[in-house]
Short mmCIF file of C-alpha atoms (C1' of nucleotides) in Angstrom, two decimals:
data_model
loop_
_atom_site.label_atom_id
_atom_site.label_comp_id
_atom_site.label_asym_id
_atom_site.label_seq_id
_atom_site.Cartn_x
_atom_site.Cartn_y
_atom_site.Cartn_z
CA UNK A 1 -12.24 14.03 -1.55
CA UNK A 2 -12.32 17.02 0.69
CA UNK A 3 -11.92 19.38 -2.49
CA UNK A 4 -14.31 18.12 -3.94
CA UNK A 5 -16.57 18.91 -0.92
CA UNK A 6 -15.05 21.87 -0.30
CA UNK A 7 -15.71 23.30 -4.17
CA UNK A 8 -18.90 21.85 -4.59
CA UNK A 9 -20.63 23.62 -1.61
CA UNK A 10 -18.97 26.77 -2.24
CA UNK A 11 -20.59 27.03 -6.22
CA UNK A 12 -23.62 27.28 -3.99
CA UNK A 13 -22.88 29.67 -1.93
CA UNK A 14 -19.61 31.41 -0.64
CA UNK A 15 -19.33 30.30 3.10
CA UNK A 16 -16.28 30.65 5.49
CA UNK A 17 -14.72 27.63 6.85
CA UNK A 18 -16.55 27.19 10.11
CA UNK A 19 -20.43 26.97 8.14
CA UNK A 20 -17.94 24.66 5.78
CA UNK A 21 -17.98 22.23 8.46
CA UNK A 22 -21.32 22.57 9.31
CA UNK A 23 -22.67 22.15 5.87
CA UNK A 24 -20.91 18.84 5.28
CA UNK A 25 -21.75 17.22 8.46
CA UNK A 26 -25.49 18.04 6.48
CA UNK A 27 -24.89 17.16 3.24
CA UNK A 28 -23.25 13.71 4.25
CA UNK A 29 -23.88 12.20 7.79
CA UNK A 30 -21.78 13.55 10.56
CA UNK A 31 -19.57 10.46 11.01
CA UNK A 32 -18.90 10.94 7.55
CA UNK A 33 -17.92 15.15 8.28
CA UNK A 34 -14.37 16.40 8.13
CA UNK A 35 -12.54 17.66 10.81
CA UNK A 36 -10.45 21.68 11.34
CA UNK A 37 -7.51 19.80 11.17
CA UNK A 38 -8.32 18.57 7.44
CA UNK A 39 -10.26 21.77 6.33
CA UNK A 40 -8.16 24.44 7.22
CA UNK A 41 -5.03 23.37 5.66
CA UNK A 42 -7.44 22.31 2.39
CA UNK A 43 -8.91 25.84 2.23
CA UNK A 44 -5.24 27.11 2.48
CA UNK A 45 -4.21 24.65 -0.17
CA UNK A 46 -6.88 25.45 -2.44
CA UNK A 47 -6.59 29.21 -2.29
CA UNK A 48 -2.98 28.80 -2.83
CA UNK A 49 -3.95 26.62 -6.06
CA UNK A 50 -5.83 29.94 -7.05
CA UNK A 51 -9.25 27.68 -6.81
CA UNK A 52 -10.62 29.67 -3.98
CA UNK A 53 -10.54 33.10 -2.60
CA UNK A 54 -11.39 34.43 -0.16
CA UNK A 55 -13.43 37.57 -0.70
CA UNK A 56 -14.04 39.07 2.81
CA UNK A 57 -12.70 39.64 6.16
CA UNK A 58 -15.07 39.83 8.88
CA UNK A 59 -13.08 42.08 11.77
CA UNK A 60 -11.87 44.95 9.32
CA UNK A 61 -13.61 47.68 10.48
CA UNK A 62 -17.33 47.90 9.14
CA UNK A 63 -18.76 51.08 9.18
CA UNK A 64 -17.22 51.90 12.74
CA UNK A 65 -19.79 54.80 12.99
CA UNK A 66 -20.41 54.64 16.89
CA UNK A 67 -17.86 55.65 18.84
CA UNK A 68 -16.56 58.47 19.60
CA UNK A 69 -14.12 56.76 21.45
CA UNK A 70 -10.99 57.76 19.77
CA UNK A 71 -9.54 54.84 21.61
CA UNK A 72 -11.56 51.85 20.41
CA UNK A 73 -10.87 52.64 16.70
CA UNK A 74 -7.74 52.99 17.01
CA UNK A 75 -7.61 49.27 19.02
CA UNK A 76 -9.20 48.29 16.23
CA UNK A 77 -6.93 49.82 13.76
CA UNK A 78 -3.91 48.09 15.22
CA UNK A 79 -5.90 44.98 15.52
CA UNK A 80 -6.49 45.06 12.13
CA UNK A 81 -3.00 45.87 11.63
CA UNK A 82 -1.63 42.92 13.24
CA UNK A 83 -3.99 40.62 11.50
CA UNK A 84 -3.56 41.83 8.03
CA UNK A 85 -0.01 40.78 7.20
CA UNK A 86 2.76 42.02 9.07
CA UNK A 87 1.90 39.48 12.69
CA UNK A 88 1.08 36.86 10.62
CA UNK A 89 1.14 34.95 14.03
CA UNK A 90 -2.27 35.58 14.69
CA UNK A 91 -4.05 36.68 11.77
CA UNK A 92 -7.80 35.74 13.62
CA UNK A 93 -10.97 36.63 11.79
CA UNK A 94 -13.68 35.03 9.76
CA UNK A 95 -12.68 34.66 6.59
CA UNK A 96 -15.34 34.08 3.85
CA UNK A 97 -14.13 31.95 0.80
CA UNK A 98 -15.88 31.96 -2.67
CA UNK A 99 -14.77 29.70 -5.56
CA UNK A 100 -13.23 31.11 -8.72
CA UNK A 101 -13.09 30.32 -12.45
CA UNK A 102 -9.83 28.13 -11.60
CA UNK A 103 -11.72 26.07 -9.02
CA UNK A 104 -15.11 25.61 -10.86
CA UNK A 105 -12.63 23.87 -13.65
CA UNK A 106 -10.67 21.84 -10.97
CA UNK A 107 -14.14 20.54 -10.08
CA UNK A 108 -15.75 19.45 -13.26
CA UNK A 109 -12.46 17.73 -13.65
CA UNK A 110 -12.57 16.02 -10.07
CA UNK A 111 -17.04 14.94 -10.97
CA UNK A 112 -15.46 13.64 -13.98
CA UNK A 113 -12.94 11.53 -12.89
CA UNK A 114 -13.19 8.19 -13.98
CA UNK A 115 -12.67 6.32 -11.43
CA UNK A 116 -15.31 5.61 -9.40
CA UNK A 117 -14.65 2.80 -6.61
CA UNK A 118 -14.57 5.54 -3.59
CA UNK A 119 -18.08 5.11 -2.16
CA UNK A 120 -17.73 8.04 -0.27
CA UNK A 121 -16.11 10.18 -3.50
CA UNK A 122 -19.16 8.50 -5.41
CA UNK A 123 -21.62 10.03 -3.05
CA UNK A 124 -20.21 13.68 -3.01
CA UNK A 125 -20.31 13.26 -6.64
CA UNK A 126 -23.98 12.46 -7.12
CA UNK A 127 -24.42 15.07 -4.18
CA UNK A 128 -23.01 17.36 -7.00
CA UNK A 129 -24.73 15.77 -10.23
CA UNK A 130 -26.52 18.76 -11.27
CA UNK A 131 -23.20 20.93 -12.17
CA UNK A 132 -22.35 18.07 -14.66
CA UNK A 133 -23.43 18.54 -18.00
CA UNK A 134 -26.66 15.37 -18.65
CA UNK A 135 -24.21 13.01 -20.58
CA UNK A 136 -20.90 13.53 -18.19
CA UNK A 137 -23.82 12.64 -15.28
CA UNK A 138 -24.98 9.53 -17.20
CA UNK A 139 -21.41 8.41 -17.78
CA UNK A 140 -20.85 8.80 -13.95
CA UNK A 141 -23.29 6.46 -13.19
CA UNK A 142 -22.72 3.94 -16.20
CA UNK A 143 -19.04 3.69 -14.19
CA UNK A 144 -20.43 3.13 -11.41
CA UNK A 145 -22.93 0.51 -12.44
CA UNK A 146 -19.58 -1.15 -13.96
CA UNK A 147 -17.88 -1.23 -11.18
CA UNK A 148 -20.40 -2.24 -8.88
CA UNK A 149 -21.11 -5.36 -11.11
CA UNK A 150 -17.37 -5.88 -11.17
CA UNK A 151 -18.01 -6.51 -7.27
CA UNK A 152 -20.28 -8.56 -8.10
CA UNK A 153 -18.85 -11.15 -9.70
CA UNK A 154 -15.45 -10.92 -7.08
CA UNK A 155 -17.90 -11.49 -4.46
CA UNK A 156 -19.43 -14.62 -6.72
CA UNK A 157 -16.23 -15.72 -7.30
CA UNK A 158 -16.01 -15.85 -3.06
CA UNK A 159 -18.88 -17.67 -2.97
CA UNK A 160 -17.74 -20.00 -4.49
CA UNK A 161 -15.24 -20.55 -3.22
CA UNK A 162 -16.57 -21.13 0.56
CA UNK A 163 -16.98 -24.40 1.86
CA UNK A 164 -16.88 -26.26 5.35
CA UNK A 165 -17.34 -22.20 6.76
CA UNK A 166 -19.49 -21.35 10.12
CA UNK A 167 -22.54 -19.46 9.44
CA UNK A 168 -21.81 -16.20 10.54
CA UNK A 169 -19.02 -16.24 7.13
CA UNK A 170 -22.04 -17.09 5.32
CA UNK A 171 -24.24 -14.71 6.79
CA UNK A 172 -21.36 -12.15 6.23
CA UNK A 173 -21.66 -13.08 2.46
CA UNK A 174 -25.27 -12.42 1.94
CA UNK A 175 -25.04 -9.42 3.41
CA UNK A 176 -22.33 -8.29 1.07
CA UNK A 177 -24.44 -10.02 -1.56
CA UNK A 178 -27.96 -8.06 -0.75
CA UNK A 179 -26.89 -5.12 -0.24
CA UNK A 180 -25.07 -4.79 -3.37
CA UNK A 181 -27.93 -5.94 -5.00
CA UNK A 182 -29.15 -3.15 -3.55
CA UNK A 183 -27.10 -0.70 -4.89
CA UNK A 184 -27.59 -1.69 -8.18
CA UNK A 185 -31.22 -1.64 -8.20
CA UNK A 186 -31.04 2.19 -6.72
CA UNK A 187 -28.58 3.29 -9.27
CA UNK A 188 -30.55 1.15 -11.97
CA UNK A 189 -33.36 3.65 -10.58
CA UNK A 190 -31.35 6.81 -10.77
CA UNK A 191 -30.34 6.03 -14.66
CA UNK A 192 -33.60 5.48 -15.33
CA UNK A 193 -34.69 8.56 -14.33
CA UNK A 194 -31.99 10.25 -15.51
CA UNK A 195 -32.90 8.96 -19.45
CA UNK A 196 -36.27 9.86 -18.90
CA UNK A 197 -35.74 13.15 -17.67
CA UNK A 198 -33.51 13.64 -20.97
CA UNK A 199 -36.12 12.23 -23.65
CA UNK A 200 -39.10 14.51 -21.97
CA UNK A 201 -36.16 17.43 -22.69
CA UNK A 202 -35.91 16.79 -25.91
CA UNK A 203 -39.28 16.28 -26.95
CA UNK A 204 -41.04 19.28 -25.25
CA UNK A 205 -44.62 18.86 -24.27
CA UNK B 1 -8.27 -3.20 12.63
CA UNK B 2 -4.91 -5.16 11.28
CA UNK B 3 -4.64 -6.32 15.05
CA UNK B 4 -8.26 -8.21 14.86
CA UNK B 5 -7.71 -9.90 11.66
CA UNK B 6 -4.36 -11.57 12.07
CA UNK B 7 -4.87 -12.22 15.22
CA UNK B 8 -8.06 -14.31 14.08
CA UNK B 9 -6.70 -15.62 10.91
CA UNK B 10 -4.14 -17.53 13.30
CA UNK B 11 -6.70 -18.99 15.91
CA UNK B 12 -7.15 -20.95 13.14
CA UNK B 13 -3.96 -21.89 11.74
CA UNK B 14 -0.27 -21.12 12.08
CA UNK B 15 0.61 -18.82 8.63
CA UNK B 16 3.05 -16.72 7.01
CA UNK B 17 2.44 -13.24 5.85
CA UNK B 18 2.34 -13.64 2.34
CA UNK B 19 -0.63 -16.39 3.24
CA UNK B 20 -1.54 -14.40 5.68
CA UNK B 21 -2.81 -11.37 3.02
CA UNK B 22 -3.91 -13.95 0.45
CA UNK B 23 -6.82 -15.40 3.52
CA UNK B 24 -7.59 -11.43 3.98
CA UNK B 25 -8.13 -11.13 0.54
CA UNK B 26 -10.93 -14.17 0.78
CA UNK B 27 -12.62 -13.52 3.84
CA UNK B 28 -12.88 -10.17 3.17
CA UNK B 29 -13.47 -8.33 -0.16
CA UNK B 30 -10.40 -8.24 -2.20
CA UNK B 31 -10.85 -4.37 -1.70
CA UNK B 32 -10.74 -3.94 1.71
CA UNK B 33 -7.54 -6.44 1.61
CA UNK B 34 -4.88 -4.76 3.83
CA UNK B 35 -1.22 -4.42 1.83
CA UNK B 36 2.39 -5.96 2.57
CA UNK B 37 3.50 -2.10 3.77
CA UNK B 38 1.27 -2.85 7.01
CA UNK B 39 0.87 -6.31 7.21
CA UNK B 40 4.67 -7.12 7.90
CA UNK B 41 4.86 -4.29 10.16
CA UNK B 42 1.77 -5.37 11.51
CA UNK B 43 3.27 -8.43 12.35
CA UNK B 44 6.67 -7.08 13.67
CA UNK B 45 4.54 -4.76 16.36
CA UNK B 46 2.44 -8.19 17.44
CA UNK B 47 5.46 -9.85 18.08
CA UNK B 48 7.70 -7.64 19.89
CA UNK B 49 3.96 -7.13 21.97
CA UNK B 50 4.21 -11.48 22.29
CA UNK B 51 0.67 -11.82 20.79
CA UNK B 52 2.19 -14.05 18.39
CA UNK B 53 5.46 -16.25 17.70
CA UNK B 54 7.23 -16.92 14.76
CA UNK B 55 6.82 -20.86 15.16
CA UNK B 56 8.92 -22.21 12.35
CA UNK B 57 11.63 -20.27 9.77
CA UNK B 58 12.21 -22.29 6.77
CA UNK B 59 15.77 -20.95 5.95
CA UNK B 60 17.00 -21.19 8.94
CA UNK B 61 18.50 -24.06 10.63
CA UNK B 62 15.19 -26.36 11.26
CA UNK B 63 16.96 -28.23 14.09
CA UNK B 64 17.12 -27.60 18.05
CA UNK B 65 13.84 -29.10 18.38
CA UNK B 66 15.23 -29.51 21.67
CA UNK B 67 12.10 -30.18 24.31
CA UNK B 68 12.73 -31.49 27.65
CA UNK B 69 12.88 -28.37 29.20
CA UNK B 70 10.68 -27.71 32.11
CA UNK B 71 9.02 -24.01 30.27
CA UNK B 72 9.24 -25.69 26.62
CA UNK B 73 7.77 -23.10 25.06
CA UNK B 74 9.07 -20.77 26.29
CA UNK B 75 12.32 -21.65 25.66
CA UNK B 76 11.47 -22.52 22.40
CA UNK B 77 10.38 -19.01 21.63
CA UNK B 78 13.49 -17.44 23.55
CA UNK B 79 15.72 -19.45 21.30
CA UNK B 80 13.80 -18.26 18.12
CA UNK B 81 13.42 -14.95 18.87
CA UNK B 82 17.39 -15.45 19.72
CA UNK B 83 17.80 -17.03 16.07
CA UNK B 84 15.78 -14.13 14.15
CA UNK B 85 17.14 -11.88 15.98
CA UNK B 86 20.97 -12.53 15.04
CA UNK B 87 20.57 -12.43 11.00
CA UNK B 88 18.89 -9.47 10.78
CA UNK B 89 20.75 -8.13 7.40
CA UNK B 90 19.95 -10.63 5.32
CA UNK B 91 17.10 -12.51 7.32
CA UNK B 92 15.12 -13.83 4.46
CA UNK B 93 12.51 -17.21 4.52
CA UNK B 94 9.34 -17.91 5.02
CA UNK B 95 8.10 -17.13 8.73
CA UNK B 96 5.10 -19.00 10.25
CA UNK B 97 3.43 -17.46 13.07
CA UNK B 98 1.44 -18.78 15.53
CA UNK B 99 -0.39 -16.90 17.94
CA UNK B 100 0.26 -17.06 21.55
CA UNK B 101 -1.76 -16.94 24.68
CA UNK B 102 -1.23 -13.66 25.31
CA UNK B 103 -2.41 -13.15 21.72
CA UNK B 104 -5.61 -15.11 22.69
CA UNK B 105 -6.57 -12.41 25.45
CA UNK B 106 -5.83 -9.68 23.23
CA UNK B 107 -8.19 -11.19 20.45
CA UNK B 108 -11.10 -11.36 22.59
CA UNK B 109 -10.01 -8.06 24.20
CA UNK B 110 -10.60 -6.65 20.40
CA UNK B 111 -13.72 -8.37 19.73
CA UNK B 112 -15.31 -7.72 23.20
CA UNK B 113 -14.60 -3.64 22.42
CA UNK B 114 -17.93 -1.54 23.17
CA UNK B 115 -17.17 0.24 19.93
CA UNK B 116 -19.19 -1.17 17.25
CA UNK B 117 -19.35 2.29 15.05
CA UNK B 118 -16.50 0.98 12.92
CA UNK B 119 -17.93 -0.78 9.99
CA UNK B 120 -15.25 -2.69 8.71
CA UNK B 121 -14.01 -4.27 12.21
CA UNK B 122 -17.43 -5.02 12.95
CA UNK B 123 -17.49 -7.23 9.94
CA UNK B 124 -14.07 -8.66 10.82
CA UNK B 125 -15.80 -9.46 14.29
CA UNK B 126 -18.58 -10.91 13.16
CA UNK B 127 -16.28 -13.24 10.89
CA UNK B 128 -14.82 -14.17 14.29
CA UNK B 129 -18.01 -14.58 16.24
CA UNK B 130 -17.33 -17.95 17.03
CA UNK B 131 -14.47 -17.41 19.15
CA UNK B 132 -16.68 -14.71 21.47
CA UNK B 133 -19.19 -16.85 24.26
CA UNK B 134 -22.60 -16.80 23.70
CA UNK B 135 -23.26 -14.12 26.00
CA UNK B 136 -21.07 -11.76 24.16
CA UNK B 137 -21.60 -12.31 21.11
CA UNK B 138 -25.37 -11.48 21.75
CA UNK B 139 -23.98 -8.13 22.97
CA UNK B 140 -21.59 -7.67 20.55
CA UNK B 141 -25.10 -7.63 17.90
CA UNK B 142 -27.38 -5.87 20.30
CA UNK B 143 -25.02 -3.07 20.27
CA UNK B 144 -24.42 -2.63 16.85
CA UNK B 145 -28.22 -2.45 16.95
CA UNK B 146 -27.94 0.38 19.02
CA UNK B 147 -25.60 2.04 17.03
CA UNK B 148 -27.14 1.73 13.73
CA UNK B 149 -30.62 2.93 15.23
CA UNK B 150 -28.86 5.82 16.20
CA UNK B 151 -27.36 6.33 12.91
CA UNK B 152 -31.26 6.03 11.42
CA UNK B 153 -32.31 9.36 13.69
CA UNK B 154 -29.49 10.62 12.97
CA UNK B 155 -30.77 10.72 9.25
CA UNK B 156 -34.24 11.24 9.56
CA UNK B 157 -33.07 14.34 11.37
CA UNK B 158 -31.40 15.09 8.22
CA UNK B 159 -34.66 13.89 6.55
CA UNK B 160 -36.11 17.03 8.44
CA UNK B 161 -33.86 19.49 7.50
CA UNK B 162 -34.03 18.94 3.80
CA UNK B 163 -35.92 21.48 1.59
CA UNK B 164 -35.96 22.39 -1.75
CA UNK B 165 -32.55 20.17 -2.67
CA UNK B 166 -32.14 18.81 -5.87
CA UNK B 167 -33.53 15.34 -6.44
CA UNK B 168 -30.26 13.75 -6.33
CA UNK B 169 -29.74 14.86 -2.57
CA UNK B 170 -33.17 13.11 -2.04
CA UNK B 171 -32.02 9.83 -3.94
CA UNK B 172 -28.84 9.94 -1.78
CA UNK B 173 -30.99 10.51 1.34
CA UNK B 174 -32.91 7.42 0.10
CA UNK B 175 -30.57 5.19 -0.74
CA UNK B 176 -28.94 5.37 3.22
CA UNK B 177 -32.26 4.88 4.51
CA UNK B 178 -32.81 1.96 2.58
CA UNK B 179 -29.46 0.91 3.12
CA UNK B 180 -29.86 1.20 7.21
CA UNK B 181 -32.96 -0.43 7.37
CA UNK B 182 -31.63 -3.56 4.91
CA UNK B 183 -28.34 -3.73 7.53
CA UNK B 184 -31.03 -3.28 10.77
CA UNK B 185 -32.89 -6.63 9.28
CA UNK B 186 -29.97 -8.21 8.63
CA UNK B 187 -28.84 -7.96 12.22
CA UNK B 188 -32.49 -9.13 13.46
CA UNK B 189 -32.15 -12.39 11.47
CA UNK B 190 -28.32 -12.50 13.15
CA UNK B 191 -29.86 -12.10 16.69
CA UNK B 192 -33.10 -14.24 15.90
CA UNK B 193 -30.94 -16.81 14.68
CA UNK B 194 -28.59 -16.51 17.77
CA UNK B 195 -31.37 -16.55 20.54
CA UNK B 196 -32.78 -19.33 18.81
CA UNK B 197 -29.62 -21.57 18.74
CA UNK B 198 -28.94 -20.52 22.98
CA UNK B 199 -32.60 -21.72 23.59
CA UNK B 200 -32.45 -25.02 21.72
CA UNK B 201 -29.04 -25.54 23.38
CA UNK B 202 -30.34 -25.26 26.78
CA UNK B 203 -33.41 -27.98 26.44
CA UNK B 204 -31.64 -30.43 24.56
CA UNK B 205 -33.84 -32.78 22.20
"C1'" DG C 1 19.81 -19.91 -16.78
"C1'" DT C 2 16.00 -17.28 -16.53
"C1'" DC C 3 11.31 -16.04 -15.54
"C1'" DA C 4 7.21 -16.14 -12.64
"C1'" DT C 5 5.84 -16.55 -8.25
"C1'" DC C 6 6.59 -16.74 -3.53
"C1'" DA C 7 8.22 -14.15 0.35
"C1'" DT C 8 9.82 -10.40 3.49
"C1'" DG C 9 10.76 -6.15 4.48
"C1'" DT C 10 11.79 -0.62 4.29
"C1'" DA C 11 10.84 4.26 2.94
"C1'" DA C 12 8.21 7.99 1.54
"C1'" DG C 13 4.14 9.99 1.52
"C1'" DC C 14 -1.02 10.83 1.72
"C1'" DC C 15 -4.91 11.71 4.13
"C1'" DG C 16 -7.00 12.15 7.91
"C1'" DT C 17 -7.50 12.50 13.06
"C1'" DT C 18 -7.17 14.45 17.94
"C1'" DA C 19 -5.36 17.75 20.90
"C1'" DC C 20 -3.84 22.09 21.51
"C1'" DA C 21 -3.59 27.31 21.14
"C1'" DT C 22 -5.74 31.52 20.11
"C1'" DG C 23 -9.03 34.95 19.72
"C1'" DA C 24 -13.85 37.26 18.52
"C1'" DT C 25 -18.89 37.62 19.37
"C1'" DT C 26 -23.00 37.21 21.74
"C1'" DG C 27 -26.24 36.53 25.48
"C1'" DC C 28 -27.19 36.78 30.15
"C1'" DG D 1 -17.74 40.29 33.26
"C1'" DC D 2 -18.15 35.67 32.11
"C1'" DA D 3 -19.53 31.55 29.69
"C1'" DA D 4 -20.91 29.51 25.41
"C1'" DT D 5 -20.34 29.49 20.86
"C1'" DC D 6 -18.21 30.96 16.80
"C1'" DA D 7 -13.96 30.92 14.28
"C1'" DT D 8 -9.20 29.85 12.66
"C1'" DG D 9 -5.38 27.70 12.79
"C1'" DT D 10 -0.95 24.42 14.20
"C1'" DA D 11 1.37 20.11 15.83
"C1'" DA D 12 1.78 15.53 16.63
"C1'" DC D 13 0.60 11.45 15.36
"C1'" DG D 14 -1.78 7.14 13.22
"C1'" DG D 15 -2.78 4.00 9.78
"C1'" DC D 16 -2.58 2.69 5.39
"C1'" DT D 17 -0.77 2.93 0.53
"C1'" DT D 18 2.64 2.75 -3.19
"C1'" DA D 19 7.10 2.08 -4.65
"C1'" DC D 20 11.25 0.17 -3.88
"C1'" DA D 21 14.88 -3.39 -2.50
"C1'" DT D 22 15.99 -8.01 -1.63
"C1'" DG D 23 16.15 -12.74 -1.94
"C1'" DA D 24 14.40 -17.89 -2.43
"C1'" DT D 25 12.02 -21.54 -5.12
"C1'" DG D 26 10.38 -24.01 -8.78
"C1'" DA D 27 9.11 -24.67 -13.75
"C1'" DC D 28 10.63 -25.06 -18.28
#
DNA sequence: GTCATCATGTAAGCCGTTACATGATTGC
DNA sequence: GCAATCATGTAACGGCTTACATGATGAC
C-alpha cells in the first residue's frame, strides 16, 4: 500500500519524504494520509530494495561562497562530516528521493496485481491509471467490477437471510446495498470511458 | 472495535466463540468479519475485565447448579472461573458467554463514545442503536453528521486545489463526493425517521 | 474408524499508529 | 535570539491476520 504511494508520486516528481507526506494527505484525503512512523522506515526499505534513491542531500555545502569566516565552513565541514557516514547517529538533512528503473518495475507489478478487494489499494491504483499500459488499466477495472458484483450477491445472500430484524439492521443493509450500487455505476462510467477513449485512438479523426 | 461487537452480539443471546464469529460474519459483511486469532483473545481480555462470564462449559462437569446462596451469581461465576481456571492444559469444550452487568455499562460506554470518525464501529453502533435511549441515539447520528460534513470541506478543499490532474484523479475526486453526499442522505432519512418515531411516541394515537 | 465440521486457543508477524528525540531553516 | 515550521528518524505499542496445534462430535 504505502509503496505503492510512495513510487507512484515519485515517477512524477522526485520529492523528499516530508513533501511525501504532504502530497498524499492531497492525493487521498488526510484521514486516509500516512504517518513518519510508516514512511520513513518505507523510504529506507525501498532504497534498500534498490527501488529508490536518493539523489541529493540538502545540508552539504552549496556553493558556500559568503563567508569569509574560516570558522563557519569549517562547522559546516564537520557537520557534514558527522552526517555523512561515520556518526551515523544523527545523520539530519533533507534528503531528496527519486525512483529508479528497479522501482518503476516494482510498481507496474504492484498496479497490476490482481487482486483487487483493498478499497484503499484500488484507489491509489486508479490514482495511478495513466502509467498502466490501456489494456492492463481496463483489466484493473474489469477486476474490480468482478469483485464488486461478488459483494453483491454476499450482501443478497444477507438479505435474505434477515428476518424478525429492527430497522436500523435494515437500514444498515440498504446502505450497504446503495452505495454499492453506486460503485458499480461509477466504475461502469469509468470503463466506458475508458473503451471510448481507446476506439477514438484507433480510428484517428 | 472487537469490544463493541461481542459485547452486543451477547445483549442478545448467551454464545460461544465459534457462534460468536459466524453472527459477525452475518451482521456484518463477511469481509469485515473479525478472525479466531482476535476473537478468542478478545474474549479472554473481556473476561478477566468481568464484562462477560463464561455461563455454561459443555465438557466440564455440568453439575453444582448449586443456588441458594445469598450472591448467586456471584458465586456461580467464582466457582466457574474456579473450574476453568484449574484445567488449563487441556481445557477444551464449548464455552458460552454471557455478558455481565458490568459488560452492560461498558457497551453503552462504547456506543455513547463522541468519536464517530471510525467507519466501521459506527456501523457496528448503528446495528446496536436499539440498546442506546432515544436521546442518544439522536446524538450518536447528529454527530456523525457533523463529522461527515466536515469530511465534505475537507474535499471540496481538495476540489480547490486540483489543476491540471489527469482525469482519473477527477473521477476519484467524484466518486467521494458522490459517495459523501449518498452517506449524508442516508443519515437524514436515519434522523427523519428517528424524530419522527420520538414525536409520535410522545402524543400517542 | 475416519472424515468433516465444530470448537478453542497460541505464536509469529505485518502494518500501521502515537510519542519521542533530534536538528535545520526561516521569519520576525 | 527565539518561535514556528520544516525535516528525519526511532521506539513502543496496538490490533488484526495467518498459520499452527489441539481436541470433541457426529455422520456414514
Amino acid at each position: 500500500m504505502i509503496d505503492l504511494a510512495i513510487l507512484g508520486l515519485l515517477t512524477e516528481q522526485e520529492l523528499h519524504g516530508y513533501e511525501l507526506k504532504k502530497r498524499l494527505g492531497e492525493l487521498l484525503s488526510s484521514r486516509t494520509a500516512v504517518s513518519f512512523g510508516s514512511l520513513y522506515p518505507a523510504l529506507a526499505r525501498l532504497e534498500k530494495q534498490g527501488c529508490v534513491k536518493a539523489v541529493e542531500e540538502r545540508t552539504t555545502v552549496p556553493g558556500a561562497p559568503m563567508s569569509g569566516s574560516l570558522a563557519g565552513e569549517l562547522a559546516a565541514f564537520r557537520a557534514r562530516v558527522r552526517e555523512t557516514g561515520l556518526g551515523k547517529a544523527t545523520g539530519r538533512g533533507k534528503k531528496v528521493y527519486g525512483i529508479t528503473e528497479r522501482g518503476r518495475e516494482r510498481l507496474l507489478e504492484l498496479l497490476s496485481d490482481p487482486d483487487v478487494s483493498d478499497d484503499r489499494a484500488f484507489t491509489l491504483r486508479v490514482a495511478f491509471a495513466p502509467l498502466l499500459p490501456e489494456s492492463a488499466r481496463l483489466e484493473l477495472f474489469e477486476r474490480r467490477r468482478t469483485e464488486l458484483l461478488s459483494r453483491r450477491d454476499d450482501l443478497r445472500r444477507r438479505e435474505h437471510g434477515r428476518s424478525r430484524t429492527h430497522a436500523y439492521l435494515g437500514a444498515l443493509l440498504d446502505r450497504d446495498a446503495e452505495n454499492l450500487a453506486h460503485d458499480l455505476a461509477w466504475l461502469d462510467r469509468l470503463i466506458d470511458a475508458e473503451r471510448q477513449a481507446a476506439q477514438e485512438q484507433e480510428l484517428p479523426t
